[in-house]
CSV table of C-alpha atoms in Angstrom, one decimal:
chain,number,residue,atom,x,y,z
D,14,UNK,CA,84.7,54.2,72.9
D,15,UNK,CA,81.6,55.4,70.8
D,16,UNK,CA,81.0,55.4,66.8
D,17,UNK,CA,78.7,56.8,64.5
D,18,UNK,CA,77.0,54.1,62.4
D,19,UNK,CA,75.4,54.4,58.8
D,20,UNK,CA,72.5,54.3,60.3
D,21,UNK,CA,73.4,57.4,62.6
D,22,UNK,CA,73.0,55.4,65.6
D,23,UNK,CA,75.9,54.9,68.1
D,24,UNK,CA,78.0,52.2,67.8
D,25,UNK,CA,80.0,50.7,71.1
D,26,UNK,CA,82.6,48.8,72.0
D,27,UNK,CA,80.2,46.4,73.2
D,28,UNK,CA,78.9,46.2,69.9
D,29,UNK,CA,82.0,45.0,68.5
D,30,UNK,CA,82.9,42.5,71.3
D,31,UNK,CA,79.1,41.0,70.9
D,32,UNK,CA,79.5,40.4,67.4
D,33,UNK,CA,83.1,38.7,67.2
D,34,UNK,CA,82.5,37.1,70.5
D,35,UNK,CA,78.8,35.4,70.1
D,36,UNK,CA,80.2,34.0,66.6
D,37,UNK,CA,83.1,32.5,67.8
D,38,UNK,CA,81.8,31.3,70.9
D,39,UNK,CA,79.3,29.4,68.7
D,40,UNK,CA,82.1,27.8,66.7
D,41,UNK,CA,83.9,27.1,70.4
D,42,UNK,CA,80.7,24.9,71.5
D,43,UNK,CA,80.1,22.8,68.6
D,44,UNK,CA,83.8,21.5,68.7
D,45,UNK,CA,84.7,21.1,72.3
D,46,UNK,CA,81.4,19.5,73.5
D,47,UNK,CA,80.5,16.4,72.8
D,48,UNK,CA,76.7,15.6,74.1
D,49,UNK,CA,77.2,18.1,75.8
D,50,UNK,CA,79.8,17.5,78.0
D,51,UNK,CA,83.7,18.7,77.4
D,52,UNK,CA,85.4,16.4,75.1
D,53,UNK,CA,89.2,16.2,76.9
D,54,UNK,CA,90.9,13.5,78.2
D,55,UNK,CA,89.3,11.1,81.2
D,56,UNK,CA,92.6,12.0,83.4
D,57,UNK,CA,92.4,15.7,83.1
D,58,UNK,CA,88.4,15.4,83.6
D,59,UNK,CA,88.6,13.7,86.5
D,60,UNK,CA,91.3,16.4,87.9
D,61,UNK,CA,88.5,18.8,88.0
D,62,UNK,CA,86.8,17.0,89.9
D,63,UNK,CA,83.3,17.0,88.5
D,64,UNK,CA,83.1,20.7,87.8
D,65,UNK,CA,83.3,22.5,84.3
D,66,UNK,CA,83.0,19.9,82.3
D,67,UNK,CA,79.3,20.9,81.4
D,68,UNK,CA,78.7,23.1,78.7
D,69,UNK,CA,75.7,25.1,81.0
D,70,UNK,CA,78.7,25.4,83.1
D,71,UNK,CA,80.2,28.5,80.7
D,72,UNK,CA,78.8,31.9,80.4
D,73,UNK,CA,79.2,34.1,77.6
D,74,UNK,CA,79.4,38.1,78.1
D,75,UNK,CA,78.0,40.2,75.9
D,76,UNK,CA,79.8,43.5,77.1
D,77,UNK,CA,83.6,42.7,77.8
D,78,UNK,CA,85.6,40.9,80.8
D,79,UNK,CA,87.2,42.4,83.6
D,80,UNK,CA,91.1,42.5,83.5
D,81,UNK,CA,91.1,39.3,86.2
D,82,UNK,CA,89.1,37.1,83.1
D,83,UNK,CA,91.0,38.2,80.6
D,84,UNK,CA,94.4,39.1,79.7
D,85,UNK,CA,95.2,39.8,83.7
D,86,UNK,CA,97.9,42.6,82.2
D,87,UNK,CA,97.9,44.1,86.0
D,88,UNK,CA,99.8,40.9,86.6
D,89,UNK,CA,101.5,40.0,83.1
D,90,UNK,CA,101.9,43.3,81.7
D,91,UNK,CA,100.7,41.6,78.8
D,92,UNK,CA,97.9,44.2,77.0
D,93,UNK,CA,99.2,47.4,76.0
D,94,UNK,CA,103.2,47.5,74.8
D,95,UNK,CA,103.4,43.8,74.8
D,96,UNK,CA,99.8,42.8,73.4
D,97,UNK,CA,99.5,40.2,70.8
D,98,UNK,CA,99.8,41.7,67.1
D,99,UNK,CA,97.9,38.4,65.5
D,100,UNK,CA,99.3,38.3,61.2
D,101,UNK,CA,96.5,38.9,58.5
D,102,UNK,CA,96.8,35.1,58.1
D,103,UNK,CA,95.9,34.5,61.3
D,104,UNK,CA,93.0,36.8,61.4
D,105,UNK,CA,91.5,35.4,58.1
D,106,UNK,CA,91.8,31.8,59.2
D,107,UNK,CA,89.3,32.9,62.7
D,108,UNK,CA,87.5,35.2,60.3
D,109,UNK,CA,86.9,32.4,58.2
D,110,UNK,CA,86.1,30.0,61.4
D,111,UNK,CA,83.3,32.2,63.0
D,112,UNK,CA,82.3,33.5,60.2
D,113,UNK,CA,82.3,36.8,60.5
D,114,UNK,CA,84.0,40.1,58.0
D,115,UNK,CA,87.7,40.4,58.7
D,116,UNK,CA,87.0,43.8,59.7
D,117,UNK,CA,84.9,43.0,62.8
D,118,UNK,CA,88.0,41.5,64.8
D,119,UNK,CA,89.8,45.0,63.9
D,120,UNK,CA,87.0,46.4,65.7
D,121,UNK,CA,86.9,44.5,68.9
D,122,UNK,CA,88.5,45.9,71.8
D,123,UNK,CA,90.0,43.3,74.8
D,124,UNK,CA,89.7,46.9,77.3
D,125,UNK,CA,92.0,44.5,79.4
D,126,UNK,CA,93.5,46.9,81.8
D,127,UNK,CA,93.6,49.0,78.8
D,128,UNK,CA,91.6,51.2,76.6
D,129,UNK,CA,93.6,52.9,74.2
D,130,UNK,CA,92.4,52.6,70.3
D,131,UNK,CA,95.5,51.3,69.4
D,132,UNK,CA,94.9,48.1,71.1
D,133,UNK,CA,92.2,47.7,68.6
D,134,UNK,CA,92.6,44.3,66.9
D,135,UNK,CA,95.2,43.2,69.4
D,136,UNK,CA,94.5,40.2,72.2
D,137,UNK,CA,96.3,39.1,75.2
D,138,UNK,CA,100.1,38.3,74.7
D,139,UNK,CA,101.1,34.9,75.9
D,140,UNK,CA,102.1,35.7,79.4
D,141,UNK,CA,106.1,35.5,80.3
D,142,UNK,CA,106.8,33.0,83.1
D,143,UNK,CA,109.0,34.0,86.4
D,144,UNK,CA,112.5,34.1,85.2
D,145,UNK,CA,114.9,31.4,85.7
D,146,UNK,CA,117.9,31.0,88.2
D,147,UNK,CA,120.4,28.8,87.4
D,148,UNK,CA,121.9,26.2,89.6
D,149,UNK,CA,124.7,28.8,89.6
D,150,UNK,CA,122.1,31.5,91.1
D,151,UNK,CA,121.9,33.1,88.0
D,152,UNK,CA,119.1,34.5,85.8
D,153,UNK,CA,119.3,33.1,82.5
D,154,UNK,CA,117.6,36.2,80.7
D,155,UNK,CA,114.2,33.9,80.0
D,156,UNK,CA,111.2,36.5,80.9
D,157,UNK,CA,112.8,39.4,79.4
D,158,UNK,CA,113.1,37.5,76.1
D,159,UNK,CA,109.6,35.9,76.7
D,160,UNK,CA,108.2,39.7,76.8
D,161,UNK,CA,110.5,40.9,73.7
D,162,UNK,CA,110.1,38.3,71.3
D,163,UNK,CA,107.1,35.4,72.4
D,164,UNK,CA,104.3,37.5,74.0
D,165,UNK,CA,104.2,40.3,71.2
D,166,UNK,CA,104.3,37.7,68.3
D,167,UNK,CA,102.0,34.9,70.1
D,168,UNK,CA,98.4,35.4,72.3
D,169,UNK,CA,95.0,34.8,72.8
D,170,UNK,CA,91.2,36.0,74.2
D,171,UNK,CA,88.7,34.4,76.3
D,172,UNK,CA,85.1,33.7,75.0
D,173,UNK,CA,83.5,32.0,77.6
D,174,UNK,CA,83.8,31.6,81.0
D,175,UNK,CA,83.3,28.8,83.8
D,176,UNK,CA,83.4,30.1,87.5
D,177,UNK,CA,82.0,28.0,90.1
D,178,UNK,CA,82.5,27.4,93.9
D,179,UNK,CA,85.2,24.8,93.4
D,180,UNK,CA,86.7,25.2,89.9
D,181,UNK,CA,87.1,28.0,86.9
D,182,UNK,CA,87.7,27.7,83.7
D,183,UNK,CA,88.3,29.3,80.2
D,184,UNK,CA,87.9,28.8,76.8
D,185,UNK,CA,88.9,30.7,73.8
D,186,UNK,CA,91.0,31.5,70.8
D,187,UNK,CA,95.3,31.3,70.7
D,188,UNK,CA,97.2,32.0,67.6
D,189,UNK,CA,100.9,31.9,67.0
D,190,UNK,CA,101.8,34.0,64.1
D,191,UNK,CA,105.2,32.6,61.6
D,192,UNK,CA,108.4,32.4,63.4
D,193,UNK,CA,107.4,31.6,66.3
D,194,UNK,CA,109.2,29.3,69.2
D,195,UNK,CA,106.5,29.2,72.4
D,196,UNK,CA,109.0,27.6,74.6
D,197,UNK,CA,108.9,24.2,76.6
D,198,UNK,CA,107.0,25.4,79.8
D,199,UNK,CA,105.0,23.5,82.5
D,200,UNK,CA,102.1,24.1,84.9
D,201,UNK,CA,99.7,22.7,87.1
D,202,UNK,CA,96.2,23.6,85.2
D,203,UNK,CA,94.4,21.1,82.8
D,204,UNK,CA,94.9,22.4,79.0
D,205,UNK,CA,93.7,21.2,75.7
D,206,UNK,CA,94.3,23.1,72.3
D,207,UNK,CA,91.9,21.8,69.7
D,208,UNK,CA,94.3,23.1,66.6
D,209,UNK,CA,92.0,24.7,63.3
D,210,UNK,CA,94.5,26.1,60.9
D,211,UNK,CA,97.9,26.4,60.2
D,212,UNK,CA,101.3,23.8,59.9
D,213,UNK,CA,102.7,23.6,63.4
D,214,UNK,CA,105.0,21.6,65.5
D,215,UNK,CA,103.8,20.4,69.0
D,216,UNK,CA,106.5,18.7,71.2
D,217,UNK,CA,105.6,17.2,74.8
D,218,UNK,CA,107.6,15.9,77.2
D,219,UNK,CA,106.6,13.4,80.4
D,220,UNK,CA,106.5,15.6,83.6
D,221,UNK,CA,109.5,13.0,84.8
D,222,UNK,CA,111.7,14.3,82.3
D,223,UNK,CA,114.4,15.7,84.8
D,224,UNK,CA,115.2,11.9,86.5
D,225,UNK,CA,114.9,10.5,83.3
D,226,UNK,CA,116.6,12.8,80.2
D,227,UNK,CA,116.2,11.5,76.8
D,228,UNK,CA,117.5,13.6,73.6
D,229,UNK,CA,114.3,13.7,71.8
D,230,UNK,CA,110.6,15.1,72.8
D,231,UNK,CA,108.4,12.5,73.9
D,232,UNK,CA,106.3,13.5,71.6
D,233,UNK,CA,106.9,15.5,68.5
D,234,UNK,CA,104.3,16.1,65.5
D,235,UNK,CA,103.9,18.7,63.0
D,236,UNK,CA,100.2,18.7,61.9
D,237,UNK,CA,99.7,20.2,58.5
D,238,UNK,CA,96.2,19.6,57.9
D,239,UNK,CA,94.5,19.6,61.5
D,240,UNK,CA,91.3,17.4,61.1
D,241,UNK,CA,90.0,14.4,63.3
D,242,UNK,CA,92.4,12.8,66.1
D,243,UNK,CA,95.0,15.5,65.2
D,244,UNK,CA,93.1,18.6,66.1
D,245,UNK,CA,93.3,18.0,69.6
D,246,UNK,CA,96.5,18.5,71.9
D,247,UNK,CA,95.8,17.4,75.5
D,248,UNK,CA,98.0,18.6,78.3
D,249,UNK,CA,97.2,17.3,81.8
D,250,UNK,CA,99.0,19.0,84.5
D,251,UNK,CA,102.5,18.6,85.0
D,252,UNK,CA,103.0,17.8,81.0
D,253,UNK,CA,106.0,19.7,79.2
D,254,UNK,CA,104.6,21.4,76.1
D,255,UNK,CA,106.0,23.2,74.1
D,256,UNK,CA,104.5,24.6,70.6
D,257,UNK,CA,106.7,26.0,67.2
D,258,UNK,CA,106.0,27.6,63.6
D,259,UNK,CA,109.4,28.3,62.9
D,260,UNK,CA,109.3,26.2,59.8
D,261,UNK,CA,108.7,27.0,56.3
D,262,UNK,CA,106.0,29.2,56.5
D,263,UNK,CA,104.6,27.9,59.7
D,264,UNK,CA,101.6,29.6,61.6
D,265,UNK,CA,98.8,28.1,64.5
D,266,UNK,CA,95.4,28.6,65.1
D,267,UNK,CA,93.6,26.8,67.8
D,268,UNK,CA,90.5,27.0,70.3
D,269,UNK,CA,91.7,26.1,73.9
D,270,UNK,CA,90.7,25.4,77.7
D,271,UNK,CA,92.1,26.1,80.2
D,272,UNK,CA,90.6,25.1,83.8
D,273,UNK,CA,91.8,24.0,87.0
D,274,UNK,CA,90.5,23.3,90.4
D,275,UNK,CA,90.8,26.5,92.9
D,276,UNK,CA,92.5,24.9,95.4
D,277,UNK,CA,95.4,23.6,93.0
D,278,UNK,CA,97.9,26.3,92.1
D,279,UNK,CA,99.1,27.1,88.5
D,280,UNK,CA,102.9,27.0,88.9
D,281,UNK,CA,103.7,28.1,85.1
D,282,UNK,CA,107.7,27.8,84.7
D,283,UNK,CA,110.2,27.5,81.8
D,284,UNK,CA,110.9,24.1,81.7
D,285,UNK,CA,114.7,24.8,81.5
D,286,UNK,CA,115.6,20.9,81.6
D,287,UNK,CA,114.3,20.3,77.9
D,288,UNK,CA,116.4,23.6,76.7
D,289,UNK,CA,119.0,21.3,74.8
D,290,UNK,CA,116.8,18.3,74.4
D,291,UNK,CA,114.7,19.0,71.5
D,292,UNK,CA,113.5,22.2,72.7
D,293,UNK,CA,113.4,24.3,69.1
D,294,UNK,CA,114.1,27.3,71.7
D,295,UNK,CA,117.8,27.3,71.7
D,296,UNK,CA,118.1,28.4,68.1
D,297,UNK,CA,115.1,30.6,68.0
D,298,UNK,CA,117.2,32.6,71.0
D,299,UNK,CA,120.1,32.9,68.6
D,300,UNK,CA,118.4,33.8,65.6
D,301,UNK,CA,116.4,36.7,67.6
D,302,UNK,CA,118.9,37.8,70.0
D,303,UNK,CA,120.2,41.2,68.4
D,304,UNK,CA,122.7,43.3,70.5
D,305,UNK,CA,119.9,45.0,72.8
D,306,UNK,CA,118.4,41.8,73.8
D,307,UNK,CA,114.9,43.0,72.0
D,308,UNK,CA,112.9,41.6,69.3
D,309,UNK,CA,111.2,44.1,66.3
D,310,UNK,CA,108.2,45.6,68.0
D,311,UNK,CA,105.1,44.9,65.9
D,312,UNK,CA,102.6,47.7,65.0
D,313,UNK,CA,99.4,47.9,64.5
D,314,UNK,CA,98.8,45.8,61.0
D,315,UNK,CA,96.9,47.2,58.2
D,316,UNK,CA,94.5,44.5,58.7
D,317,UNK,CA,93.3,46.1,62.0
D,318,UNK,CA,93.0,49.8,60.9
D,319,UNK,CA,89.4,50.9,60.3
């Protein structure tokens, strides 16, 4: 897509994505590397066995990804109808973080399998994970409300990319807007959220959870003021995780990684196990549940219109 600028010259797409993107990728550096090297823990560094852990190791691009670095909507359907709608809130707080006009993420474009202007302002929804079959054989309904009601109100974008002959990795921006219940899922990837604004629940749960069940989280902590220790949420492979901002006026912002070596496979699932045991999904499914089986969709917000 083209624009006219004050200046009369033509402004891009690119344009946008340069501007939004070099800023925040700046911000990304300075608090996931520490002399230089990624800043996780040991266990999930020594998973990737040597490889993107550098921080010469991740590219930036100044025009944007392909569909595969992404969203990877040709596989999650997850740019276009079911992209990400982030609040104002959560669009001031990164505005605010990079340091950049509020109006310059309304301008930036993902062109993630998609390129309508509508999708201006919008990321990547949170990707759905395959559905469920009871021990009964039975779908319990989990991806269809994971692309209703999660993907549309929950999402992120990549800024910088790691792609070598062994490994790949990612790291970017994820948001949860209010009201929000990302339920307890699993996979085999390395993850860390470093967490910059917003109240939020995380809850974790040991990867042995379904020979030994226990009626709390493992872990459960609301962080209200995300500084220090508490800004950063480690999840080695195999680690239940599940994150929530359905109380009060609850909302998250946080820079992530997400990185794995090639040979490993991701296996993201709904960790069905935890559903009564702690899991704030079970009510969040009732509460949002309407006769259809669909959530509100979210339009574009007045935020994002130029």
């Amino acid at each position: 897509a083209r624009a006219v600028r004050a200046d009369g010259a033509v402004r891009t797409d690119s344009d946008a994505w340069g501007a939004v993107q070099s800023a925040v990728a700046a911000q990304i550096k300075s608090l996931v590397f520490k002399d230089g090297e990624l800043n996780v823990a040991k266990e999930m560094k020594k998973e990737m066995r040597g490889t993107c852990l550098s921080i010469e190791e991740y590219n930036f691009s100044h025009v944007p990804l392909s569909d595969d670095w992404q969203c990877g909507s040709a596989q999650h359907g997850n740019f276009g109808d079911n992209a990400y709608t982030p609040s104002e809130r959560v669009a001031q707080r990164l505005a605010e973080f990079a340091g950049f006009p509020l109006q310059s993420l309304a301008k930036l474009h993902l062109h993630s399998g998609n390129s309508s202007d509508s999708l201006r302002g919008m990321w990547c929804g949170m990707p759905a994970p395959p559905e469920y079959i009871s021990k009964h054989d039975r779908e319990v309904g989990i991806r269809q409300f994971w692309t209703d009601c999660v993907m549309r109100n929950a999402g992120y974008f990549n800024t910088l990319v790691c792609n070598t002959s062994g490994s790949y990795s990612v790291l970017g921006i994820a948001a949860l807007n209010h009201g929000v219940c990302y339920p307890a899922h699993r996979h085999d990837n390395q993850e860390a959220y470093w967490q910059i604004s917003g109240p939020g629940t995380w809850k974790t749960w040991p990867e042995n959870f379904h020979t030994k069940p226990n009626e709390k989280p493992d872990s459960e902590i609301r962080i209200t003021s995300p500084r220090g220790q508490w800004r950063l949420h480690n999840h080695p492979a195999g680690l239940i995780h599940e994150m929530d901002t359905t109380q009060d006026d609850d909302f998250l912002l946080a820079v992530y990684w997400w990185g794995k070596p090639k040979s490993v496979e991701v296996n993201y699932g709904y960790a069905h196990g935890v559903h009564e045991q702690g899991s704030c999904f079970a009510d969040y499914k009732e509460e949002c549940a309407f006769t259809d089986h669909r959530c509100p969709r979210k339009s574009r917000p007045d935020w994002a219109v130029d």
